[in-house]
Amino acid sequence: MIADSFRAYLWDRTTHFKLTLINQVDGNKSVVKESQQIFNGRYRSCGWPFLNLNDFLDSQQGYLVNDTCIIEAYICVSHVALNTNIQNENLKNIVATNGSTSGKQEIESSDESERHSSTTCESSQRGNNVQGSDFTLRDILDFEKLREEEKTYVPLLVKVCTLHPSLIRSQNKKPDLSKVWAFISLGKVLLFLNTTKARDMNEDACNQLRILWDDLNKLSSGFDLTWLEPHIHNALGVKVQLEGSSKMKTLQNSVVAMDIKKERLIKELTATEAEFKVASKKLIEARKGFTEMDFNVALDYAMFK
């Protein structure tokens, strides 16, 4: 960067910036810090304290929800202003020290770039309409006016819009009401996917997701939802998996019950075999010295035979 080639007193930058720590529960409690400062090599700023760390870590306060915080940053940087007290001869010496002609071209290019940046910044401040890459989700949805249920969509929408910027760009020229409906419909689908457990995907849940998905496709004219379709199909396919899993669990329980019964029968058989051996030995001992008689004959005959 050309500023790094200059000594600390040769450059400065005038910046206007605003940092916002979004309260995801109550937008009115979002913490905003805004300032305008001149930075150079001799000056460093450590920023400001936003709020107490304990309040930030407390999810009920709304600043850190599901291990996610949202910070908006708006920064406007003016052109690089060289110190007018430095003589042109000194600048030439610096250019020569840092690479002769190529260094001079780099300085001129940097100055031109910074002037263009300054012009862009000033014109964007004067304009009331947000255009192009400056278009943000907050320009579409007034977070403070959302209903409580709709406010729960915001962190999810911010996340997917960060991953898929085309979602916002595609709505740039749409009517305001159409934009709101589109993102609210998207938020409903995202919330469903984010809060519904796989085990709860029964027939009713599948029908609800189909309705939300159909509404989103009807209201989200311009959205490229190819990234979301696989997640919808997977969610709807969970019902089949649940049914298969339930059948598998039933069979598994049956096998376990049979195995327990088998083990019990084996133990009973082992005990019966042991009893059989004992009884057999007793029978053999009892037969020794025992004379059998015919119990069908008359007693007198049996006695004197």
PDB file of C-alpha atoms in Angstrom:
ATOM      1  CA  MET A   1       0.000   0.000   0.000  1.00  0.00           C
ATOM      2  CA  ILE A   2       1.384   3.423  -0.924  1.00  0.00           C
ATOM      3  CA  ALA A   3       0.737   4.824   2.547  1.00  0.00           C
ATOM      4  CA  ASP A   4       3.150   2.280   3.978  1.00  0.00           C
ATOM      5  CA  SER A   5       5.895   3.760   1.788  1.00  0.00           C
ATOM      6  CA  PHE A   6       5.555   7.179   3.431  1.00  0.00           C
ATOM      7  CA  ARG A   7       6.833   8.190   6.812  1.00  0.00           C
ATOM      8  CA  ALA A   8       4.123   8.602   9.448  1.00  0.00           C
ATOM      9  CA  TYR A   9       3.808  12.367   9.033  1.00  0.00           C
ATOM     10  CA  LEU A  10       3.355  12.277   5.252  1.00  0.00           C
ATOM     11  CA  TRP A  11      -0.185  10.910   5.012  1.00  0.00           C
ATOM     12  CA  ASP A  12      -3.537  10.834   6.699  1.00  0.00           C
ATOM     13  CA  ARG A  13      -7.026   9.549   5.995  1.00  0.00           C
ATOM     14  CA  THR A  14     -10.313  11.076   6.991  1.00  0.00           C
ATOM     15  CA  THR A  15     -12.858   8.377   7.740  1.00  0.00           C
ATOM     16  CA  HIS A  16     -16.478   8.286   8.739  1.00  0.00           C
ATOM     17  CA  PHE A  17     -17.639   4.994  10.168  1.00  0.00           C
ATOM     18  CA  LYS A  18     -20.558   3.455  12.025  1.00  0.00           C
ATOM     19  CA  LEU A  19     -20.584   0.120  13.844  1.00  0.00           C
ATOM     20  CA  THR A  20     -23.818  -1.487  15.015  1.00  0.00           C
ATOM     21  CA  LEU A  21     -24.118  -4.457  17.359  1.00  0.00           C
ATOM     22  CA  ILE A  22     -27.514  -5.884  16.399  1.00  0.00           C
ATOM     23  CA  ASN A  23     -29.891  -6.951  19.141  1.00  0.00           C
ATOM     24  CA  GLN A  24     -31.555 -10.031  17.671  1.00  0.00           C
ATOM     25  CA  VAL A  25     -34.432  -9.943  20.154  1.00  0.00           C
ATOM     26  CA  ASP A  26     -35.280  -6.237  20.277  1.00  0.00           C
ATOM     27  CA  GLY A  27     -33.949  -4.109  17.442  1.00  0.00           C
ATOM     28  CA  ASN A  28     -34.483  -0.965  19.501  1.00  0.00           C
ATOM     29  CA  LYS A  29     -31.725  -2.144  21.849  1.00  0.00           C
ATOM     30  CA  SER A  30     -29.093  -2.424  19.109  1.00  0.00           C
ATOM     31  CA  VAL A  31     -25.918  -0.585  20.111  1.00  0.00           C
ATOM     32  CA  VAL A  32     -24.680   1.978  17.559  1.00  0.00           C
ATOM     33  CA  LYS A  33     -21.283   3.679  17.641  1.00  0.00           C
ATOM     34  CA  GLU A  34     -20.567   6.356  15.034  1.00  0.00           C
ATOM     35  CA  SER A  35     -17.598   8.670  14.575  1.00  0.00           C
ATOM     36  CA  GLN A  36     -15.449  10.619  12.140  1.00  0.00           C
ATOM     37  CA  GLN A  37     -11.686  10.617  12.637  1.00  0.00           C
ATOM     38  CA  ILE A  38      -8.438  11.341  10.858  1.00  0.00           C
ATOM     39  CA  PHE A  39      -5.979   8.456  10.875  1.00  0.00           C
ATOM     40  CA  ASN A  40      -2.263   8.483  10.103  1.00  0.00           C
ATOM     41  CA  GLY A  41       0.878   6.606  11.066  1.00  0.00           C
ATOM     42  CA  ARG A  42       1.111   8.447  14.376  1.00  0.00           C
ATOM     43  CA  TYR A  43      -2.451   7.689  15.494  1.00  0.00           C
ATOM     44  CA  ARG A  44      -4.147   4.501  16.546  1.00  0.00           C
ATOM     45  CA  SER A  45      -7.646   4.045  17.869  1.00  0.00           C
ATOM     46  CA  CYS A  46      -8.763   1.179  20.071  1.00  0.00           C
ATOM     47  CA  GLY A  47     -12.447   1.755  19.384  1.00  0.00           C
ATOM     48  CA  TRP A  48     -15.168   1.989  22.029  1.00  0.00           C
ATOM     49  CA  PRO A  49     -16.690  -0.338  24.596  1.00  0.00           C
ATOM     50  CA  PHE A  50     -20.068  -1.441  23.226  1.00  0.00           C
ATOM     51  CA  LEU A  51     -21.547  -3.008  26.346  1.00  0.00           C
ATOM     52  CA  ASN A  52     -20.697  -5.073  29.400  1.00  0.00           C
ATOM     53  CA  LEU A  53     -19.212  -8.463  28.475  1.00  0.00           C
ATOM     54  CA  ASN A  54     -21.608 -10.312  30.783  1.00  0.00           C
ATOM     55  CA  ASP A  55     -24.579  -8.678  29.047  1.00  0.00           C
ATOM     56  CA  PHE A  56     -23.115  -9.640  25.674  1.00  0.00           C
ATOM     57  CA  LEU A  57     -22.662 -13.293  26.695  1.00  0.00           C
ATOM     58  CA  ASP A  58     -26.173 -13.493  28.169  1.00  0.00           C
ATOM     59  CA  SER A  59     -28.279 -14.910  25.311  1.00  0.00           C
ATOM     60  CA  GLN A  60     -31.447 -13.506  26.882  1.00  0.00           C
ATOM     61  CA  GLN A  61     -30.118 -10.001  26.256  1.00  0.00           C
ATOM     62  CA  GLY A  62     -30.326 -10.699  22.514  1.00  0.00           C
ATOM     63  CA  TYR A  63     -26.806  -9.801  21.398  1.00  0.00           C
ATOM     64  CA  LEU A  64     -25.422 -13.355  21.266  1.00  0.00           C
ATOM     65  CA  VAL A  65     -28.046 -15.869  20.127  1.00  0.00           C
ATOM     66  CA  ASN A  66     -27.154 -19.463  19.258  1.00  0.00           C
ATOM     67  CA  ASP A  67     -23.465 -18.521  19.510  1.00  0.00           C
ATOM     68  CA  THR A  68     -23.998 -15.912  16.777  1.00  0.00           C
ATOM     69  CA  CYS A  69     -23.705 -12.148  16.971  1.00  0.00           C
ATOM     70  CA  ILE A  70     -24.419  -9.712  14.130  1.00  0.00           C
ATOM     71  CA  ILE A  71     -22.273  -6.624  13.596  1.00  0.00           C
ATOM     72  CA  GLU A  72     -22.946  -4.110  10.837  1.00  0.00           C
ATOM     73  CA  ALA A  73     -20.084  -1.899   9.699  1.00  0.00           C
ATOM     74  CA  TYR A  74     -20.347   1.143   7.430  1.00  0.00           C
ATOM     75  CA  ILE A  75     -17.028   2.802   6.560  1.00  0.00           C
ATOM     76  CA  CYS A  76     -16.333   5.757   4.291  1.00  0.00           C
ATOM     77  CA  VAL A  77     -12.674   6.638   3.569  1.00  0.00           C
ATOM     78  CA  SER A  78     -11.620   9.900   1.936  1.00  0.00           C
ATOM     79  CA  HIS A  79      -8.629  10.391  -0.355  1.00  0.00           C
ATOM     80  CA  VAL A  80      -5.075  10.290   1.024  1.00  0.00           C
ATOM     81  CA  ALA A  81      -4.058  13.811   1.996  1.00  0.00           C
ATOM     82  CA  LEU A  82      -0.318  14.529   2.004  1.00  0.00           C
ATOM     83  CA  ASN A  83       0.988  16.980   4.580  1.00  0.00           C
ATOM     84  CA  THR A  84       1.285  20.338   2.802  1.00  0.00           C
ATOM     85  CA  ASN A  85       4.310  21.299   4.887  1.00  0.00           C
ATOM     86  CA  ILE A  86       6.449  18.719   3.107  1.00  0.00           C
ATOM     87  CA  GLN A  87       8.347  20.101   0.143  1.00  0.00           C
ATOM     88  CA  ASN A  88       7.949  18.542  -3.287  1.00  0.00           C
ATOM     89  CA  GLU A  89      11.656  17.807  -3.264  1.00  0.00           C
ATOM     90  CA  ASN A  90      11.236  15.558  -0.253  1.00  0.00           C
ATOM     91  CA  LEU A  91       8.468  13.677  -2.042  1.00  0.00           C
ATOM     92  CA  LYS A  92      10.740  13.121  -5.025  1.00  0.00           C
ATOM     93  CA  ASN A  93      13.427  11.740  -2.733  1.00  0.00           C
ATOM     94  CA  ILE A  94      10.930   9.367  -1.159  1.00  0.00           C
ATOM     95  CA  VAL A  95       9.779   8.208  -4.574  1.00  0.00           C
ATOM     96  CA  ALA A  96      13.366   7.583  -5.613  1.00  0.00           C
ATOM     97  CA  THR A  97      14.047   5.634  -2.419  1.00  0.00           C
ATOM     98  CA  ASN A  98      11.034   3.391  -2.977  1.00  0.00           C
ATOM     99  CA  GLY A  99      11.588   2.510  -6.599  1.00  0.00           C
ATOM    100  CA  SER A 100      12.178   5.502  -8.918  1.00  0.00           C
ATOM    101  CA  THR A 101       9.744   5.630 -11.851  1.00  0.00           C
ATOM    102  CA  SER A 102       7.631   2.647 -10.802  1.00  0.00           C
ATOM    103  CA  GLY A 103       7.199   4.164  -7.357  1.00  0.00           C
ATOM    104  CA  LYS A 104       6.052   7.434  -8.886  1.00  0.00           C
ATOM    105  CA  GLN A 105       3.517   5.646 -11.035  1.00  0.00           C
ATOM    106  CA  GLU A 106       2.290   3.766  -7.985  1.00  0.00           C
ATOM    107  CA  ILE A 107       1.773   7.026  -6.093  1.00  0.00           C
ATOM    108  CA  GLU A 108      -0.116   8.585  -8.980  1.00  0.00           C
ATOM    109  CA  SER A 109      -2.242   5.473  -9.377  1.00  0.00           C
ATOM    110  CA  SER A 110      -2.956   5.372  -5.657  1.00  0.00           C
ATOM    111  CA  ASP A 111      -3.901   9.055  -5.575  1.00  0.00           C
ATOM    112  CA  GLU A 112      -6.245   8.568  -8.503  1.00  0.00           C
ATOM    113  CA  SER A 113      -7.793   5.522  -6.852  1.00  0.00           C
ATOM    114  CA  GLU A 114      -8.243   7.340  -3.561  1.00  0.00           C
ATOM    115  CA  ARG A 115      -9.800  10.357  -5.301  1.00  0.00           C
ATOM    116  CA  HIS A 116     -12.236   8.020  -7.029  1.00  0.00           C
ATOM    117  CA  SER A 117     -13.013   6.379  -3.684  1.00  0.00           C
ATOM    118  CA  SER A 118     -13.627   9.780  -2.121  1.00  0.00           C
ATOM    119  CA  THR A 119     -15.962  10.827  -4.925  1.00  0.00           C
ATOM    120  CA  THR A 120     -17.892   7.578  -4.656  1.00  0.00           C
ATOM    121  CA  CYS A 121     -18.165   7.934  -0.897  1.00  0.00           C
ATOM    122  CA  GLU A 122     -19.409  11.523  -1.076  1.00  0.00           C
ATOM    123  CA  SER A 123     -21.957  10.749  -3.771  1.00  0.00           C
ATOM    124  CA  SER A 124     -23.275   7.779  -1.816  1.00  0.00           C
ATOM    125  CA  GLN A 125     -23.710   9.978   1.243  1.00  0.00           C
ATOM    126  CA  ARG A 126     -25.663  12.529  -0.778  1.00  0.00           C
ATOM    127  CA  GLY A 127     -27.941   9.931  -2.369  1.00  0.00           C
ATOM    128  CA  ASN A 128     -31.023   8.738  -0.569  1.00  0.00           C
ATOM    129  CA  ASN A 129     -31.443   5.489  -2.507  1.00  0.00           C
ATOM    130  CA  VAL A 130     -29.266   2.453  -1.812  1.00  0.00           C
ATOM    131  CA  GLN A 131     -28.028   0.790  -4.964  1.00  0.00           C
ATOM    132  CA  GLY A 132     -25.787  -2.004  -6.188  1.00  0.00           C
ATOM    133  CA  SER A 133     -23.516  -3.730  -3.711  1.00  0.00           C
ATOM    134  CA  ASP A 134     -24.556  -1.279  -0.934  1.00  0.00           C
ATOM    135  CA  PHE A 135     -28.027  -2.846  -0.876  1.00  0.00           C
ATOM    136  CA  THR A 136     -28.405  -4.720   2.425  1.00  0.00           C
ATOM    137  CA  LEU A 137     -31.055  -6.801   4.136  1.00  0.00           C
ATOM    138  CA  ARG A 138     -31.773  -3.924   6.507  1.00  0.00           C
ATOM    139  CA  ASP A 139     -32.722  -1.814   3.478  1.00  0.00           C
ATOM    140  CA  ILE A 140     -35.397  -4.393   2.643  1.00  0.00           C
ATOM    141  CA  LEU A 141     -36.674  -5.329   6.084  1.00  0.00           C
ATOM    142  CA  ASP A 142     -37.315  -2.822   8.837  1.00  0.00           C
ATOM    143  CA  PHE A 143     -36.192  -5.042  11.711  1.00  0.00           C
ATOM    144  CA  GLU A 144     -37.891  -2.865  14.312  1.00  0.00           C
ATOM    145  CA  LYS A 145     -41.301  -3.200  12.636  1.00  0.00           C
ATOM    146  CA  LEU A 146     -41.183  -6.975  12.298  1.00  0.00           C
ATOM    147  CA  ARG A 147     -43.461  -9.107  14.419  1.00  0.00           C
ATOM    148  CA  GLU A 148     -41.860 -11.141  17.185  1.00  0.00           C
ATOM    149  CA  GLU A 149     -42.018 -14.351  15.158  1.00  0.00           C
ATOM    150  CA  GLU A 150     -40.568 -12.619  12.099  1.00  0.00           C
ATOM    151  CA  LYS A 151     -37.650 -11.253  14.120  1.00  0.00           C
ATOM    152  CA  THR A 152     -36.475 -14.820  14.627  1.00  0.00           C
ATOM    153  CA  TYR A 153     -35.893 -15.014  10.869  1.00  0.00           C
ATOM    154  CA  VAL A 154     -33.336 -12.191  10.866  1.00  0.00           C
ATOM    155  CA  PRO A 155     -30.175 -14.084  11.983  1.00  0.00           C
ATOM    156  CA  LEU A 156     -30.949 -16.878   9.526  1.00  0.00           C
ATOM    157  CA  LEU A 157     -31.599 -14.444   6.674  1.00  0.00           C
ATOM    158  CA  VAL A 158     -28.424 -12.498   7.428  1.00  0.00           C
ATOM    159  CA  LYS A 159     -26.424 -15.713   7.333  1.00  0.00           C
ATOM    160  CA  VAL A 160     -27.792 -16.982   4.006  1.00  0.00           C
ATOM    161  CA  CYS A 161     -27.559 -13.523   2.415  1.00  0.00           C
ATOM    162  CA  THR A 162     -23.900 -13.439   3.406  1.00  0.00           C
ATOM    163  CA  LEU A 163     -23.368 -16.828   1.781  1.00  0.00           C
ATOM    164  CA  HIS A 164     -25.583 -16.007  -1.227  1.00  0.00           C
ATOM    165  CA  PRO A 165     -25.409 -12.246  -1.978  1.00  0.00           C
ATOM    166  CA  SER A 166     -27.486 -12.750  -5.128  1.00  0.00           C
ATOM    167  CA  LEU A 167     -30.555 -13.063  -2.893  1.00  0.00           C
ATOM    168  CA  ILE A 168     -30.356  -9.351  -2.108  1.00  0.00           C
ATOM    169  CA  ARG A 169     -29.185  -8.241  -5.545  1.00  0.00           C
ATOM    170  CA  SER A 170     -32.081 -10.061  -7.209  1.00  0.00           C
ATOM    171  CA  GLN A 171     -34.576  -7.967  -5.231  1.00  0.00           C
ATOM    172  CA  ASN A 172     -32.928  -4.607  -5.895  1.00  0.00           C
ATOM    173  CA  LYS A 173     -35.547  -3.409  -8.384  1.00  0.00           C
ATOM    174  CA  LYS A 174     -38.553  -5.285  -7.013  1.00  0.00           C
ATOM    175  CA  PRO A 175     -41.489  -3.477  -5.371  1.00  0.00           C
ATOM    176  CA  ASP A 176     -40.976  -2.932  -1.650  1.00  0.00           C
ATOM    177  CA  LEU A 177     -43.883  -5.131  -0.581  1.00  0.00           C
ATOM    178  CA  SER A 178     -42.738  -7.911  -2.904  1.00  0.00           C
ATOM    179  CA  LYS A 179     -39.266  -7.813  -1.337  1.00  0.00           C
ATOM    180  CA  VAL A 180     -40.677  -8.114   2.167  1.00  0.00           C
ATOM    181  CA  TRP A 181     -42.952 -11.020   1.253  1.00  0.00           C
ATOM    182  CA  ALA A 182     -40.093 -12.826  -0.470  1.00  0.00           C
ATOM    183  CA  PHE A 183     -37.708 -12.599   2.480  1.00  0.00           C
ATOM    184  CA  ILE A 184     -40.400 -13.356   5.061  1.00  0.00           C
ATOM    185  CA  SER A 185     -41.302 -16.499   3.091  1.00  0.00           C
ATOM    186  CA  LEU A 186     -37.642 -17.459   2.922  1.00  0.00           C
ATOM    187  CA  GLY A 187     -37.316 -16.842   6.657  1.00  0.00           C
ATOM    188  CA  LYS A 188     -40.217 -19.197   7.384  1.00  0.00           C
ATOM    189  CA  VAL A 189     -38.558 -22.006   5.437  1.00  0.00           C
ATOM    190  CA  LEU A 190     -35.175 -21.394   7.068  1.00  0.00           C
ATOM    191  CA  LEU A 191     -36.704 -21.322  10.554  1.00  0.00           C
ATOM    192  CA  PHE A 192     -38.539 -24.585   9.887  1.00  0.00           C
ATOM    193  CA  LEU A 193     -35.339 -26.297   8.735  1.00  0.00           C
ATOM    194  CA  ASN A 194     -33.367 -24.822  11.622  1.00  0.00           C
ATOM    195  CA  THR A 195     -35.778 -25.755  14.423  1.00  0.00           C
ATOM    196  CA  THR A 196     -37.456 -28.987  13.305  1.00  0.00           C
ATOM    197  CA  LYS A 197     -35.833 -32.212  14.451  1.00  0.00           C
ATOM    198  CA  ALA A 198     -35.507 -35.110  12.049  1.00  0.00           C
ATOM    199  CA  ARG A 199     -37.544 -37.307  14.383  1.00  0.00           C
ATOM    200  CA  ASP A 200     -40.464 -34.857  14.083  1.00  0.00           C
ATOM    201  CA  MET A 201     -40.728 -35.121  10.281  1.00  0.00           C
ATOM    202  CA  ASN A 202     -44.024 -36.982  10.210  1.00  0.00           C
ATOM    203  CA  GLU A 203     -46.720 -36.603   7.555  1.00  0.00           C
ATOM    204  CA  ASP A 204     -48.028 -33.334   9.033  1.00  0.00           C
ATOM    205  CA  ALA A 205     -44.550 -31.802   9.195  1.00  0.00           C
ATOM    206  CA  CYS A 206     -43.829 -32.814   5.596  1.00  0.00           C
ATOM    207  CA  ASN A 207     -47.079 -31.225   4.439  1.00  0.00           C
ATOM    208  CA  GLN A 208     -46.224 -28.037   6.323  1.00  0.00           C
ATOM    209  CA  LEU A 209     -42.790 -27.863   4.699  1.00  0.00           C
ATOM    210  CA  ARG A 210     -44.304 -28.448   1.247  1.00  0.00           C
ATOM    211  CA  ILE A 211     -46.712 -25.549   1.798  1.00  0.00           C
ATOM    212  CA  LEU A 212     -43.902 -23.229   2.957  1.00  0.00           C
ATOM    213  CA  TRP A 213     -41.736 -24.237   0.000  1.00  0.00           C
ATOM    214  CA  ASP A 214     -44.577 -23.696  -2.484  1.00  0.00           C
ATOM    215  CA  ASP A 215     -45.312 -20.264  -0.986  1.00  0.00           C
ATOM    216  CA  LEU A 216     -41.643 -19.323  -1.206  1.00  0.00           C
ATOM    217  CA  ASN A 217     -41.449 -20.265  -4.880  1.00  0.00           C
ATOM    218  CA  LYS A 218     -44.586 -18.252  -5.622  1.00  0.00           C
ATOM    219  CA  LEU A 219     -43.520 -15.122  -3.727  1.00  0.00           C
ATOM    220  CA  SER A 220     -39.764 -15.109  -4.321  1.00  0.00           C
ATOM    221  CA  SER A 221     -39.667 -14.001  -7.930  1.00  0.00           C
ATOM    222  CA  GLY A 222     -36.014 -13.516  -8.821  1.00  0.00           C
ATOM    223  CA  PHE A 223     -34.526 -15.695  -6.070  1.00  0.00           C
ATOM    224  CA  ASP A 224     -32.052 -18.362  -7.123  1.00  0.00           C
ATOM    225  CA  LEU A 225     -32.983 -21.162  -4.735  1.00  0.00           C
ATOM    226  CA  THR A 226     -30.942 -23.962  -6.282  1.00  0.00           C
ATOM    227  CA  TRP A 227     -28.749 -23.964  -3.167  1.00  0.00           C
ATOM    228  CA  LEU A 228     -31.802 -24.576  -0.956  1.00  0.00           C
ATOM    229  CA  GLU A 229     -33.550 -27.278  -3.002  1.00  0.00           C
ATOM    230  CA  PRO A 230     -31.293 -30.163  -1.843  1.00  0.00           C
ATOM    231  CA  HIS A 231     -32.015 -29.291   1.791  1.00  0.00           C
ATOM    232  CA  ILE A 232     -35.767 -29.346   1.118  1.00  0.00           C
ATOM    233  CA  HIS A 233     -35.591 -32.700  -0.654  1.00  0.00           C
ATOM    234  CA  ASN A 234     -33.468 -34.151   2.137  1.00  0.00           C
ATOM    235  CA  ALA A 235     -35.913 -32.918   4.775  1.00  0.00           C
ATOM    236  CA  LEU A 236     -38.896 -34.399   2.928  1.00  0.00           C
ATOM    237  CA  GLY A 237     -36.981 -37.655   2.499  1.00  0.00           C
ATOM    238  CA  VAL A 238     -36.493 -37.976   6.237  1.00  0.00           C
ATOM    239  CA  LYS A 239     -40.039 -39.388   6.589  1.00  0.00           C
ATOM    240  CA  VAL A 240     -39.082 -42.450   4.536  1.00  0.00           C
ATOM    241  CA  GLN A 241     -35.944 -42.798   6.603  1.00  0.00           C
ATOM    242  CA  LEU A 242     -38.002 -42.553   9.780  1.00  0.00           C
ATOM    243  CA  GLU A 243     -40.373 -45.283   8.605  1.00  0.00           C
ATOM    244  CA  GLY A 244     -37.461 -47.526   7.656  1.00  0.00           C
ATOM    245  CA  SER A 245     -35.746 -46.765  10.936  1.00  0.00           C
ATOM    246  CA  SER A 246     -38.936 -47.578  12.863  1.00  0.00           C
ATOM    247  CA  LYS A 247     -39.300 -50.909  11.064  1.00  0.00           C
ATOM    248  CA  MET A 248     -35.639 -51.669  11.654  1.00  0.00           C
ATOM    249  CA  LYS A 249     -36.001 -50.851  15.335  1.00  0.00           C
ATOM    250  CA  THR A 250     -39.035 -53.150  15.646  1.00  0.00           C
ATOM    251  CA  LEU A 251     -37.129 -56.028  14.048  1.00  0.00           C
ATOM    252  CA  GLN A 252     -34.120 -55.317  16.208  1.00  0.00           C
ATOM    253  CA  ASN A 253     -36.241 -55.362  19.369  1.00  0.00           C
ATOM    254  CA  SER A 254     -37.782 -58.664  18.240  1.00  0.00           C
ATOM    255  CA  VAL A 255     -34.351 -60.198  17.684  1.00  0.00           C
ATOM    256  CA  VAL A 256     -33.182 -58.982  21.077  1.00  0.00           C
ATOM    257  CA  ALA A 257     -36.273 -60.466  22.761  1.00  0.00           C
ATOM    258  CA  MET A 258     -35.720 -63.806  21.020  1.00  0.00           C
ATOM    259  CA  ASP A 259     -32.078 -63.804  22.018  1.00  0.00           C
ATOM    260  CA  ILE A 260     -33.037 -63.200  25.642  1.00  0.00           C
ATOM    261  CA  LYS A 261     -35.581 -66.019  25.442  1.00  0.00           C
ATOM    262  CA  LYS A 262     -32.977 -68.310  23.883  1.00  0.00           C
ATOM    263  CA  GLU A 263     -30.516 -67.589  26.673  1.00  0.00           C
ATOM    264  CA  ARG A 264     -33.212 -68.299  29.257  1.00  0.00           C
ATOM    265  CA  LEU A 265     -34.130 -71.596  27.591  1.00  0.00           C
ATOM    266  CA  ILE A 266     -30.469 -72.585  27.368  1.00  0.00           C
ATOM    267  CA  LYS A 267     -30.093 -71.995  31.090  1.00  0.00           C
ATOM    268  CA  GLU A 268     -33.245 -74.002  31.787  1.00  0.00           C
ATOM    269  CA  LEU A 269     -32.003 -76.826  29.549  1.00  0.00           C
ATOM    270  CA  THR A 270     -28.640 -76.847  31.304  1.00  0.00           C
ATOM    271  CA  ALA A 271     -30.344 -77.048  34.696  1.00  0.00           C
ATOM    272  CA  THR A 272     -32.681 -79.808  33.474  1.00  0.00           C
ATOM    273  CA  GLU A 273     -29.763 -81.840  32.128  1.00  0.00           C
ATOM    274  CA  ALA A 274     -28.016 -81.568  35.485  1.00  0.00           C
ATOM    275  CA  GLU A 275     -31.160 -82.712  37.293  1.00  0.00           C
ATOM    276  CA  PHE A 276     -31.508 -85.569  34.811  1.00  0.00           C
ATOM    277  CA  LYS A 277     -28.002 -86.814  35.554  1.00  0.00           C
ATOM    278  CA  VAL A 278     -28.625 -86.710  39.303  1.00  0.00           C
ATOM    279  CA  ALA A 279     -31.915 -88.554  38.945  1.00  0.00           C
ATOM    280  CA  SER A 280     -30.302 -91.183  36.704  1.00  0.00           C
ATOM    281  CA  LYS A 281     -27.598 -91.883  39.284  1.00  0.00           C
ATOM    282  CA  LYS A 282     -30.191 -92.260  42.026  1.00  0.00           C
ATOM    283  CA  LEU A 283     -32.148 -94.672  39.865  1.00  0.00           C
ATOM    284  CA  ILE A 284     -29.081 -96.825  39.255  1.00  0.00           C
ATOM    285  CA  GLU A 285     -28.300 -96.938  42.974  1.00  0.00           C
ATOM    286  CA  ALA A 286     -31.882 -97.825  43.812  1.00  0.00           C
ATOM    287  CA  ARG A 287     -31.915-100.755  41.405  1.00  0.00           C
ATOM    288  CA  LYS A 288     -28.955-102.399  43.091  1.00  0.00           C
ATOM    289  CA  GLY A 289     -30.185-105.301  45.340  1.00  0.00           C
ATOM    290  CA  PHE A 290     -33.803-104.639  44.450  1.00  0.00           C
ATOM    291  CA  THR A 291     -35.895-107.594  43.274  1.00  0.00           C
ATOM    292  CA  GLU A 292     -38.922-106.828  41.255  1.00  0.00           C
ATOM    293  CA  MET A 293     -42.128-108.744  41.829  1.00  0.00           C
ATOM    294  CA  ASP A 294     -45.303-109.335  39.922  1.00  0.00           C
ATOM    295  CA  PHE A 295     -47.934-107.260  41.624  1.00  0.00           C
ATOM    296  CA  ASN A 296     -50.740-108.929  39.672  1.00  0.00           C
ATOM    297  CA  VAL A 297     -50.524-112.282  41.505  1.00  0.00           C
ATOM    298  CA  ALA A 298     -52.468-113.188  44.646  1.00  0.00           C
ATOM    299  CA  LEU A 299     -50.827-112.329  47.909  1.00  0.00           C
ATOM    300  CA  ASP A 300     -50.878-115.898  49.270  1.00  0.00           C
ATOM    301  CA  TYR A 301     -49.191-117.254  46.261  1.00  0.00           C
ATOM    302  CA  ALA A 302     -46.675-114.457  46.183  1.00  0.00           C
ATOM    303  CA  MET A 303     -45.861-115.052  49.831  1.00  0.00           C
ATOM    304  CA  PHE A 304     -45.213-118.807  49.609  1.00  0.00           C
ATOM    305  CA  LYS A 305     -43.754-119.119  46.207  1.00  0.00           C
TER     306      LYS A 305
END
